[in-house]
Tab-separated table of C-alpha atoms and ligand atoms in Angstrom:
chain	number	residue	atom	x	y	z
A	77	UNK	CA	-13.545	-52.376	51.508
A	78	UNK	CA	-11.518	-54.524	49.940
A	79	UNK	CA	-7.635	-54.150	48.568
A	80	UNK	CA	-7.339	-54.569	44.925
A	81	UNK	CA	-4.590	-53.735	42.440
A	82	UNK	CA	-3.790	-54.118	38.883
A	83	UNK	CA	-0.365	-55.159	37.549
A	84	UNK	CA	-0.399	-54.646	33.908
A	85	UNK	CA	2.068	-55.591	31.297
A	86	UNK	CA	2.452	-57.120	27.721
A	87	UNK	CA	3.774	-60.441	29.646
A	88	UNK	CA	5.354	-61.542	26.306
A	89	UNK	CA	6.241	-63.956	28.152
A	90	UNK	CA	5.296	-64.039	31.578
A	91	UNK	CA	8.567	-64.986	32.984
A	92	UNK	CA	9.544	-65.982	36.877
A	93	UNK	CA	10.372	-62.494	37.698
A	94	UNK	CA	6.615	-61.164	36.865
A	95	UNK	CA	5.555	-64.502	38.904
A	96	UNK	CA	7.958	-63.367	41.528
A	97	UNK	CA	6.446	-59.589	41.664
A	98	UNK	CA	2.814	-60.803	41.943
A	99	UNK	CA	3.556	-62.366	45.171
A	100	UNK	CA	5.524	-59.871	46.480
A	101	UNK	CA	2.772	-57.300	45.525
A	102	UNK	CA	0.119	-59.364	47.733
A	103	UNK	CA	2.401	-59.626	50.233
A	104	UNK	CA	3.611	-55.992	50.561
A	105	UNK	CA	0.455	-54.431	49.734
A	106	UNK	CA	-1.763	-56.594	51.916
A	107	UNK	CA	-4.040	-57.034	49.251
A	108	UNK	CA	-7.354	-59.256	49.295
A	109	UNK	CA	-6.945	-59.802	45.270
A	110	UNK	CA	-4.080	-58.921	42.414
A	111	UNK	CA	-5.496	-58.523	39.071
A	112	UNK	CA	-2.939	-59.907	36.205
A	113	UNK	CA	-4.159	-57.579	32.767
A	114	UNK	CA	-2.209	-58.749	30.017
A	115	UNK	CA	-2.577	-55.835	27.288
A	116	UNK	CA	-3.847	-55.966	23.713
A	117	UNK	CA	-1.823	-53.139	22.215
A	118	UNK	CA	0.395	-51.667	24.737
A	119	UNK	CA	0.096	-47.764	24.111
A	120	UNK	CA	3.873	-47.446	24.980
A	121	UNK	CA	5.791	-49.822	22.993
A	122	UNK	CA	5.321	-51.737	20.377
A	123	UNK	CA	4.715	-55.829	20.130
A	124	UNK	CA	8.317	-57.110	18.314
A	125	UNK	CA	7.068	-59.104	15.062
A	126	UNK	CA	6.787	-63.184	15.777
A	127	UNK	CA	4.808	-62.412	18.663
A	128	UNK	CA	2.438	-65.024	19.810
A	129	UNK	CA	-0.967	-64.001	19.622
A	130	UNK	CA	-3.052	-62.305	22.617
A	131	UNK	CA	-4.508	-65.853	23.037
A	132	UNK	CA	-1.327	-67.724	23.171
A	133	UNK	CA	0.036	-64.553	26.004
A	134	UNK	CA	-3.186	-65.460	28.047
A	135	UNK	CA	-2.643	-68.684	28.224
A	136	UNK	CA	0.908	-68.813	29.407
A	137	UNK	CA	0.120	-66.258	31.581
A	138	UNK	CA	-2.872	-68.282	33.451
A	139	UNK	CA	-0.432	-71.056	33.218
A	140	UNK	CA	2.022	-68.950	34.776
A	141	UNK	CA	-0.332	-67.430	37.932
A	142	UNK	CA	-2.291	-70.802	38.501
A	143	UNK	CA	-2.741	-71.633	41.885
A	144	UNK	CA	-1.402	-68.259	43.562
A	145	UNK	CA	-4.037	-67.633	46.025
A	146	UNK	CA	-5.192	-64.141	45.491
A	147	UNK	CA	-4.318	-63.491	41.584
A	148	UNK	CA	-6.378	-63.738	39.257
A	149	UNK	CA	-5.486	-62.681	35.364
A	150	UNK	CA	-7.853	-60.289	33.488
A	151	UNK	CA	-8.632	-60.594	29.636
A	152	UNK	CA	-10.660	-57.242	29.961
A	153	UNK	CA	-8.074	-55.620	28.063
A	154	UNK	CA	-7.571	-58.458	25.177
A	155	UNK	CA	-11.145	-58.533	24.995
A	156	UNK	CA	-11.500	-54.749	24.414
A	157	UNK	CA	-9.155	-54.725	22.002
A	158	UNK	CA	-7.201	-51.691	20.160
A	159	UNK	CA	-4.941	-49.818	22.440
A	160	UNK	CA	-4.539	-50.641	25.982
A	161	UNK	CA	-5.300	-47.249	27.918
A	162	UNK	CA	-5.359	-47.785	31.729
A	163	UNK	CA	-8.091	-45.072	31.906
A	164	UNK	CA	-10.601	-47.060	30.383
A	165	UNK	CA	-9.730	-50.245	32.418
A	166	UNK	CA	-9.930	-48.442	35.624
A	167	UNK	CA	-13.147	-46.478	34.751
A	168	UNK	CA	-14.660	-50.801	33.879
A	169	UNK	CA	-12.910	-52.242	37.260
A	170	UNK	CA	-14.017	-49.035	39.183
A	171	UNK	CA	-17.667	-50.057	38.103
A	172	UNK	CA	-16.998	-53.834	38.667
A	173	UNK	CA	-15.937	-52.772	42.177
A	174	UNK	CA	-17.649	-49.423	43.185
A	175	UNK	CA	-16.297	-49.197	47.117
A	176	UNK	CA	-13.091	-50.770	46.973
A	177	UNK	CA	-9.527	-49.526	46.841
A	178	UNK	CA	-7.762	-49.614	44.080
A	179	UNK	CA	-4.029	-49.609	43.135
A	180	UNK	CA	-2.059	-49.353	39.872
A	181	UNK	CA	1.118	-50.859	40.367
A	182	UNK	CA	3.813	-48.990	38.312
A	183	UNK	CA	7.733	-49.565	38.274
A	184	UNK	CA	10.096	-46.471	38.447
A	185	UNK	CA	10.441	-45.362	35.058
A	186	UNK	CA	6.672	-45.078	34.898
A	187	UNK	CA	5.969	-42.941	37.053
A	188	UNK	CA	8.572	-40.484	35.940
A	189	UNK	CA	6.787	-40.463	32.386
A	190	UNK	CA	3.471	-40.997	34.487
A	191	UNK	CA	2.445	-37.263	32.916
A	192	UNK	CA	2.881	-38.384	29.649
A	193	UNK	CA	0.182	-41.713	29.820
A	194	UNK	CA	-3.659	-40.841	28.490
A	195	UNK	CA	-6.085	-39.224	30.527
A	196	UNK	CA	-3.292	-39.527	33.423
A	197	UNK	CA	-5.210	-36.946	35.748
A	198	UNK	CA	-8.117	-38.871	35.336
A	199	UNK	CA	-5.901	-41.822	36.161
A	200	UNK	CA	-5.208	-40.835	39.136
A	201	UNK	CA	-8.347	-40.030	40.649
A	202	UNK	CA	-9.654	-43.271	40.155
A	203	UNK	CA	-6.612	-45.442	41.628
A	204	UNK	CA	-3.670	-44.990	43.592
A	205	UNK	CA	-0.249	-45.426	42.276
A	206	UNK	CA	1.400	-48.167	44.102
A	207	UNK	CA	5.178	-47.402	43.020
A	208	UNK	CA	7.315	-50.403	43.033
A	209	UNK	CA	11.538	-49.513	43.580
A	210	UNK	CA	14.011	-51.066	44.237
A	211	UNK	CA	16.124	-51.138	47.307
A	212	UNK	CA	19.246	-50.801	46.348
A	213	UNK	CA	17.944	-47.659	44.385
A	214	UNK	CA	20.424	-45.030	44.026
A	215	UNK	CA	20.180	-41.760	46.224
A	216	UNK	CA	19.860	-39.480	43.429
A	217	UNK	CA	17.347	-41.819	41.885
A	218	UNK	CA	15.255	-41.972	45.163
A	219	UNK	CA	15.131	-38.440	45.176
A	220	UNK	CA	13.916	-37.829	41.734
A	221	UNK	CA	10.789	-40.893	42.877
A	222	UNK	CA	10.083	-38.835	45.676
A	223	UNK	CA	10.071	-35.230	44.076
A	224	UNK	CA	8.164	-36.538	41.283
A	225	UNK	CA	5.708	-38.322	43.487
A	226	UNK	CA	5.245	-35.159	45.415
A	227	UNK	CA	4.583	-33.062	42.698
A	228	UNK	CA	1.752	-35.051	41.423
A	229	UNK	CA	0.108	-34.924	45.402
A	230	UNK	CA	0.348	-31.394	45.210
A	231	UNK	CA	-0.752	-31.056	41.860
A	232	UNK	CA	-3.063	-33.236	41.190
A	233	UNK	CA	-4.190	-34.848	44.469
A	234	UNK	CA	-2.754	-37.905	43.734
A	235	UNK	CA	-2.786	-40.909	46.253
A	236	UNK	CA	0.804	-42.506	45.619
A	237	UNK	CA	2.561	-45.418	48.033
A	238	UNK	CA	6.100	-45.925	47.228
A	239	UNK	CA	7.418	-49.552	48.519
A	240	UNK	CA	10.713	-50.966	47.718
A	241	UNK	CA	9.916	-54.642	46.262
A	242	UNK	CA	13.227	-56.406	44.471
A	243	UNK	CA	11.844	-57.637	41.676
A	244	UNK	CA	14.162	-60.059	39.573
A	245	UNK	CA	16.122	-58.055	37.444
A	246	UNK	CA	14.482	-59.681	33.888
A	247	UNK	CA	13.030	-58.770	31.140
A	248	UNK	CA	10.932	-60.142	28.733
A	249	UNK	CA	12.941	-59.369	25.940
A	250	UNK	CA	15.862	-61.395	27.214
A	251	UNK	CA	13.852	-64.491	27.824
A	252	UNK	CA	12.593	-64.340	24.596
A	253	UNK	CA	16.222	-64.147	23.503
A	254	UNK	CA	17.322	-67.072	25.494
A	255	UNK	CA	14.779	-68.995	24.517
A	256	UNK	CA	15.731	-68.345	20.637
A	257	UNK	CA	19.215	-69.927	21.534
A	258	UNK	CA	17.767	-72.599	23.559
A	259	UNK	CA	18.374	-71.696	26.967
A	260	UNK	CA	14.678	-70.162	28.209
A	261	UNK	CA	13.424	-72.693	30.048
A	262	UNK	CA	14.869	-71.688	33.816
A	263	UNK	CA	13.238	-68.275	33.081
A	264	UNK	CA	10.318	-69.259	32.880
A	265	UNK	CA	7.614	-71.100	35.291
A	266	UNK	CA	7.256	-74.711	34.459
A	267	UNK	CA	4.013	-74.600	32.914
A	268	UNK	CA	4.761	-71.737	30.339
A	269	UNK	CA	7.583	-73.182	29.216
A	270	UNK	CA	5.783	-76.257	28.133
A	271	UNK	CA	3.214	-73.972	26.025
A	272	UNK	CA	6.196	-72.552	24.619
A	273	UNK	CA	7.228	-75.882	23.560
A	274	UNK	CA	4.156	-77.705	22.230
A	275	UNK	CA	3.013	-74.659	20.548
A	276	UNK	CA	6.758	-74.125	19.255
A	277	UNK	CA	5.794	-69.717	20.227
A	278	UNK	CA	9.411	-67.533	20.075
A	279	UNK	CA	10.832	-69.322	16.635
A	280	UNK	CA	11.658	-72.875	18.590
A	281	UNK	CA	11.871	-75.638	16.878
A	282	UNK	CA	12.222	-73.862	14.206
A	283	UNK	CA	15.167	-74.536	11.275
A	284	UNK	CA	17.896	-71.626	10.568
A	285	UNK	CA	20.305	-73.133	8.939
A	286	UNK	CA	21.855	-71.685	5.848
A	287	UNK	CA	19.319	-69.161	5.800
A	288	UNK	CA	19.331	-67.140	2.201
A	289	UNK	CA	21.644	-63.876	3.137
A	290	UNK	CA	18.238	-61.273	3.996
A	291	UNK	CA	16.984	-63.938	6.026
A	292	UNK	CA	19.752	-64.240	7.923
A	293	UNK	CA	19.979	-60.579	8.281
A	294	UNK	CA	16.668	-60.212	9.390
A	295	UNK	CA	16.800	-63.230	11.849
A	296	UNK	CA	20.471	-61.829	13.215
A	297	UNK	CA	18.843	-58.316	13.511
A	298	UNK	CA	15.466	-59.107	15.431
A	299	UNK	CA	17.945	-60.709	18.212
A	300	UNK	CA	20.017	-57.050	18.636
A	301	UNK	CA	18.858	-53.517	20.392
A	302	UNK	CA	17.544	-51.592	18.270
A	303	UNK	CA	20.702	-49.099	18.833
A	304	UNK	CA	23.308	-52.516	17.862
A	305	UNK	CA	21.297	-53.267	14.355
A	306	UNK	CA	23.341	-50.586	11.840
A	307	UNK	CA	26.980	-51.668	13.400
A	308	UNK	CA	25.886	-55.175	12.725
A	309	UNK	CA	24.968	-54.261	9.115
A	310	UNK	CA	27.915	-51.794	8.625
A	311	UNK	CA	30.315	-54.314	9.545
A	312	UNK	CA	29.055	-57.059	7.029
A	313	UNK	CA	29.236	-54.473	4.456
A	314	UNK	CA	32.939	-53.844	5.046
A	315	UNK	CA	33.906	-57.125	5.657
A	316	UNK	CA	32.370	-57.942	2.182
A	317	UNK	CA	34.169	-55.088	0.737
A	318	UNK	CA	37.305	-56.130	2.691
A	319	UNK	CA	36.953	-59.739	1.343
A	320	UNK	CA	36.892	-58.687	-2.377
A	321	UNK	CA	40.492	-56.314	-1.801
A	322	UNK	CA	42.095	-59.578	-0.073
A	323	UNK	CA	40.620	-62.311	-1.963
A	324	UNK	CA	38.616	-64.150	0.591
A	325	UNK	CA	34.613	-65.748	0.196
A	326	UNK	CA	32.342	-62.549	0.093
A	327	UNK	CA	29.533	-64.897	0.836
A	328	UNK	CA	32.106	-65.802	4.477
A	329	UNK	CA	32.847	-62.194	5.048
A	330	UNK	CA	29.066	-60.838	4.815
A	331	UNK	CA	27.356	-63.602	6.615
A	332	UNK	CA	30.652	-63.446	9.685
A	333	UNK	CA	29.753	-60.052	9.474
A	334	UNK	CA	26.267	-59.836	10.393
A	335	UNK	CA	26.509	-62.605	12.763
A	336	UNK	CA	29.349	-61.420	14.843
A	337	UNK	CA	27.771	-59.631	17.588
A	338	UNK	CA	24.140	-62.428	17.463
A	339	UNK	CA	24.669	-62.552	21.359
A	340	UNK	CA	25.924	-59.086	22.059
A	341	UNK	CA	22.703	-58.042	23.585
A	342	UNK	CA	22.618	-60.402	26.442
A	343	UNK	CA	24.260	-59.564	30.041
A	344	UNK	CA	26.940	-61.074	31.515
A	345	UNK	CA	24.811	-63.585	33.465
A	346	UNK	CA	23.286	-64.978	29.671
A	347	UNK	CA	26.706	-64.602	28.389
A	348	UNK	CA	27.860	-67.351	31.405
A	349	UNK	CA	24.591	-69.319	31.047
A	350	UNK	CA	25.327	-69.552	27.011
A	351	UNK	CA	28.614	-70.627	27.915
A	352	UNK	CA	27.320	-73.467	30.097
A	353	UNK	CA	24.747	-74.162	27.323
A	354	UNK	CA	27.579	-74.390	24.644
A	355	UNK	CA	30.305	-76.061	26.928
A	356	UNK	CA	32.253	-73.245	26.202
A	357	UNK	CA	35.497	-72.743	28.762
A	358	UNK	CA	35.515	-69.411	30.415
A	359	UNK	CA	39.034	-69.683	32.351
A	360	UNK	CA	40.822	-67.356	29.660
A	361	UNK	CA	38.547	-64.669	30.742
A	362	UNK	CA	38.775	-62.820	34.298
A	363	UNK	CA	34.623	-61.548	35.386
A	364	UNK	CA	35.734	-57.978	34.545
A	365	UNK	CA	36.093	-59.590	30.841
A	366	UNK	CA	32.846	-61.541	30.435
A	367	UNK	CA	31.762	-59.182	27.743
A	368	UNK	CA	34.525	-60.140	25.807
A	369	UNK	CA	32.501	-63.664	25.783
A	370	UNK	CA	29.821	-62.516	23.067
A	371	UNK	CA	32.330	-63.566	20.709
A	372	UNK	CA	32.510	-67.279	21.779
A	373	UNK	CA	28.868	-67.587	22.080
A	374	UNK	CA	27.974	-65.944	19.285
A	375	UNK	CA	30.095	-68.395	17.177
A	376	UNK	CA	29.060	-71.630	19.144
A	377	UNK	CA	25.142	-70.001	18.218
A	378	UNK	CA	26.011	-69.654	14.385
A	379	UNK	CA	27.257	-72.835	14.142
A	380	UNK	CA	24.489	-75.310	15.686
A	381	UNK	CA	21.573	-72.857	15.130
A	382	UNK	CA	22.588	-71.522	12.073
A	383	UNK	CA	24.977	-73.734	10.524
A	384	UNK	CA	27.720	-71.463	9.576
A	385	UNK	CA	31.116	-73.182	8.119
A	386	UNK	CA	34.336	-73.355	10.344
A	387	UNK	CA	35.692	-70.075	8.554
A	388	UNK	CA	33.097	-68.189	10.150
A	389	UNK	CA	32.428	-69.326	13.216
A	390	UNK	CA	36.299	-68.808	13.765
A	391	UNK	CA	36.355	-65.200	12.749
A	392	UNK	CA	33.018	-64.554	14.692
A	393	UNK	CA	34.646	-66.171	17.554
A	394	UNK	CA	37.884	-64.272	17.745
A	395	UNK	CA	36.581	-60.858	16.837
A	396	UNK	CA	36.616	-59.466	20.251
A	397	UNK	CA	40.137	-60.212	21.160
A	398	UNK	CA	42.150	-61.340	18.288
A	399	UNK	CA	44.754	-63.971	18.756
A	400	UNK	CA	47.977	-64.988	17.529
A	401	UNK	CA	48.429	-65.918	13.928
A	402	UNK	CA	44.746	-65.247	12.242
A	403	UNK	CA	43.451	-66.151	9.228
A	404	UNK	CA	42.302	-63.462	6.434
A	405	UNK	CA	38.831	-64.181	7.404
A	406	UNK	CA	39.298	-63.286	11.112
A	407	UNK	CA	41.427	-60.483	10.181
A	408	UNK	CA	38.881	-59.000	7.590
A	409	UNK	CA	36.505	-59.194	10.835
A	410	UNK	CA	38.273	-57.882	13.430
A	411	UNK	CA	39.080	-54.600	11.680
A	412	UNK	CA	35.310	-54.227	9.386
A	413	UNK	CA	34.059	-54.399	13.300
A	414	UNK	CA	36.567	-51.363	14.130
A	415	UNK	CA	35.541	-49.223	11.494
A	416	UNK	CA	32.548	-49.919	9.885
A	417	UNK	CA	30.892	-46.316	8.825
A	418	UNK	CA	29.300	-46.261	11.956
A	419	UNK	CA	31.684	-46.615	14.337
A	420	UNK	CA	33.477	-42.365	15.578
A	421	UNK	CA	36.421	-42.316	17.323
A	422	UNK	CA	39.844	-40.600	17.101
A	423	UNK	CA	42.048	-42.364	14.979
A	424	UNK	CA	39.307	-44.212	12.643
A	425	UNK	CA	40.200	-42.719	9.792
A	426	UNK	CA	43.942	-43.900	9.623
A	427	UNK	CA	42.969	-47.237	10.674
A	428	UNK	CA	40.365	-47.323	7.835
A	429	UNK	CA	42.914	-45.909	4.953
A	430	UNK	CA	45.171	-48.779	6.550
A	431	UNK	CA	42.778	-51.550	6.355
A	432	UNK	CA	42.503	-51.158	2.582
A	433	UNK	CA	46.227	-51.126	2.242
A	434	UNK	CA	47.824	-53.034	4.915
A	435	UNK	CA	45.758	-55.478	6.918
A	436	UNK	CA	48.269	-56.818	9.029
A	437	UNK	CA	49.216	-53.148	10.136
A	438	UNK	CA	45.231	-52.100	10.147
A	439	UNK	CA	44.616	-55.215	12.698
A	440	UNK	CA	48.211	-54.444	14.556
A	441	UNK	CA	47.134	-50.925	15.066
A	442	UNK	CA	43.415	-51.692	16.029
A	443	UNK	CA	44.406	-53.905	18.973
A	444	UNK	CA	47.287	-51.581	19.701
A	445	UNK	CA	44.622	-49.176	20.537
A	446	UNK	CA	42.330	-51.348	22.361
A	447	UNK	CA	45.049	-52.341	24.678
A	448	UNK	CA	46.452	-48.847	25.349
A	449	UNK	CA	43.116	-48.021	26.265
A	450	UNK	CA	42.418	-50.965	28.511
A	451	UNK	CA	45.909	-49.863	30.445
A	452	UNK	CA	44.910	-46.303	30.431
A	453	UNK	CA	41.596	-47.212	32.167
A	454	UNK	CA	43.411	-49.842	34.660
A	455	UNK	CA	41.362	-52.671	33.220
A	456	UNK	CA	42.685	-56.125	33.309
A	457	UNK	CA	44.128	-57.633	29.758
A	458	UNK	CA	43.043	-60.673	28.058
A	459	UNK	CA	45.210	-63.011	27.702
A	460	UNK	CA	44.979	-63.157	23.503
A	461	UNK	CA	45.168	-59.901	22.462
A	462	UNK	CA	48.310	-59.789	24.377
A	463	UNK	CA	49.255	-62.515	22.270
A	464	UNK	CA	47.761	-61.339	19.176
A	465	UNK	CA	50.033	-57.887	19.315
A	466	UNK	CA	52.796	-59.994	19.844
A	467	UNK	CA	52.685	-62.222	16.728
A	468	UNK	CA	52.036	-58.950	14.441
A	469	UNK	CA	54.390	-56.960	16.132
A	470	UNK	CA	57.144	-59.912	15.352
A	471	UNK	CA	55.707	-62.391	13.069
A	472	UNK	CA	54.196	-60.359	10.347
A	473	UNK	CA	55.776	-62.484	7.570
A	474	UNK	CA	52.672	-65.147	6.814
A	475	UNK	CA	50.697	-62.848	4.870
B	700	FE	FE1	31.542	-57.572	19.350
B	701	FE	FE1	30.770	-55.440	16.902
């Protein structure tokens, strides 16, 4: 009887850390083979638009898995076509391999909406859940694993092995991401990233600059979470509105607007790694501030992908922190960031009735508040908005 398990996924792209799983899988699990099943449609999510097609995924992904003694990568699901239910892959490979063992590797999150997957008590009776968690898992979060594995042994019979296997923390979405600003390469195994390249799959090579306005929205937008994409809107909105009251470009304001947070999405470790890209110094910026850095490399990003003018790269760069003596532009941004209509806090509505009157004060007040906050929390201070509060609080005559 042989070992055989199934690690499933949209692999859009396979990157190192699904590379790194698969042998880790073998190698924990003992197995004698690890099927790779890319999916067609996967029933839980949806395929972001400028996708590569499911031969293009199959391709890097053999690429990808070439030469690992023991995997092999499935097209039984691309083949089938339509939506991607386990159950009927596992009722095929069950037939394919009538006396063997087989596991469905599943992360954490899985199995704790395991109940909500088609046909999932059928599921279960025809493979056994190998559970993949990490082991620096929290104690709470262990807990919840084991109570919900238990339930479904109790209730359903199920056969489930929980092994702690640290997969790199990475997801497909951020290599896709990196590989828009030009930085995917390391996440990927040698071989996809050259498919990547020749087939120019994920938007490379391809030309952004001065995109029309929607275009640029729509580009700026498929690069957020989903939860990011109204703040970015409502704060190109302002600043247009902002830029009409003071007299600055409109065209500036909206496009600084949208652009502002392009690289917000990205974790500290992309943040550094976009820094590196862009040659971007980081010294003004203790680790406990690298977030702060989305405003750098979101500027360096909107001027050599996009080709934004000076004006806007500046106020893009400078809208997390401020700094001493701003221009309109950078003002205009820093506050339409503060209180675009979506943003709720205590306080937003006087800063708002101030940024139509009294930018200086609007942009005084906003970083007031950012740095009593920052004390009140114990969190270290950057270096410019310390600055920034102390031109405005003493040099307010330039306007
Ligand atoms: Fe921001
Ligand atoms: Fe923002």
């Amino acid at each position: 009887m042989a070992r055989i398990a199934i690690f499933g996924g949209s692999f859009n792209p396979v990157h190192n850390g699904h590379v790194f799983a698969a042998r880790e899988f073998l190698r924990l699990l003992d197995l004698d083979r690890l099927i790779v099943m890319p999916a067609a449609v996967p029933p839980h999510k949806q395929m972001p638009a400028g996708s590569p097609d499911d031969a293009a995924r199959y391709r890097m992904l053999c690429a990808a898995m070439d030469g690992i003694d023991g995997v092999e990568v499935s097209d039984l699901e691309l083949q089938r076509g339509g939506k991607s239910y386990t159950y009927d892959t596992l009722l095929t490979l069950k037939e394919h391999f009538p006396k063997d063992e087989i596991y469905l590797l599943i992360g954490t999150d899985m199995l704790l909406s395991f109940d909500t997957w088609h046909r999932f008590e059928d599921i279960l009776q025809l493979a056994e859940l190998g559970v993949a968690i990490r082991s620096d898992l929290s104690a709470a979060d262990r807990k919840a694993i084991d109570r919900t594995a238990e339930a479904f042994r109790n209730r359903y019979g199920a056969r489930i092995t929980v092994f702690c296997n640290d997969v790199l923390e990475l997801s497909s979405t951020t290599v896709r991401r990196m590989l828009f600003f030009g930085c995917g390469d390391s996440y990927l195994p040698a071989p996809t990233a050259e498919i990547i390249r020749n087939e120019a799959l994920y938007g490379l090579g391809g030309n952004y600059r001065n995109l029309a306005y929607p275009l640029l929205e729509e580009t700026v937008l498929s690069l957020h979470d989903e939860n990011r994409r109204a703040h970015a809107v409502g704060c190109s909105r302002t600043a247009k509105d902002l830029a009409r009251l003071y007299g600055v470009s409109e065209i500036d304001a909206e496009r600084a607007g949208i652009l502002h947070d392009l690289t917000k999405a990205l974790r500290p470790q992309e943040q550094l790694r976009l820094c590196e890209h862009y040659g971007i110094m980081v010294g003004d910026y203790t680790p406990d501030q690298y977030k702060l850095l989305h405003g750098k490399t979101a500027a360096a990003a909107a001027e050599k992908i996009f080709g934004e003018n000076e004006a806007v790269c500046s106020a893009i760069s400078w809208h997390t922190t401020g700094k001493a003596d701003m221009t309109l532009l950078e003002k205009i941004i820093y506050i339409a960031d503060y209180i675009e209509p979506n943003r709720k806090f205590d306080g937003v509505e006087e800063l708002r009735r101030l940024a139509y009157t009294d930018l200086d004060a609007a942009v005084l007040l906003g970083i007031d508040m950012t740095i009593d906050l920052l004390r009140r929390d114990g969190r270290s201070l950057n270096r410019y908005s310390l600055e920034a509060q102390a031109y405005l609080r003493t040099g307010r005559k330039h306007l």
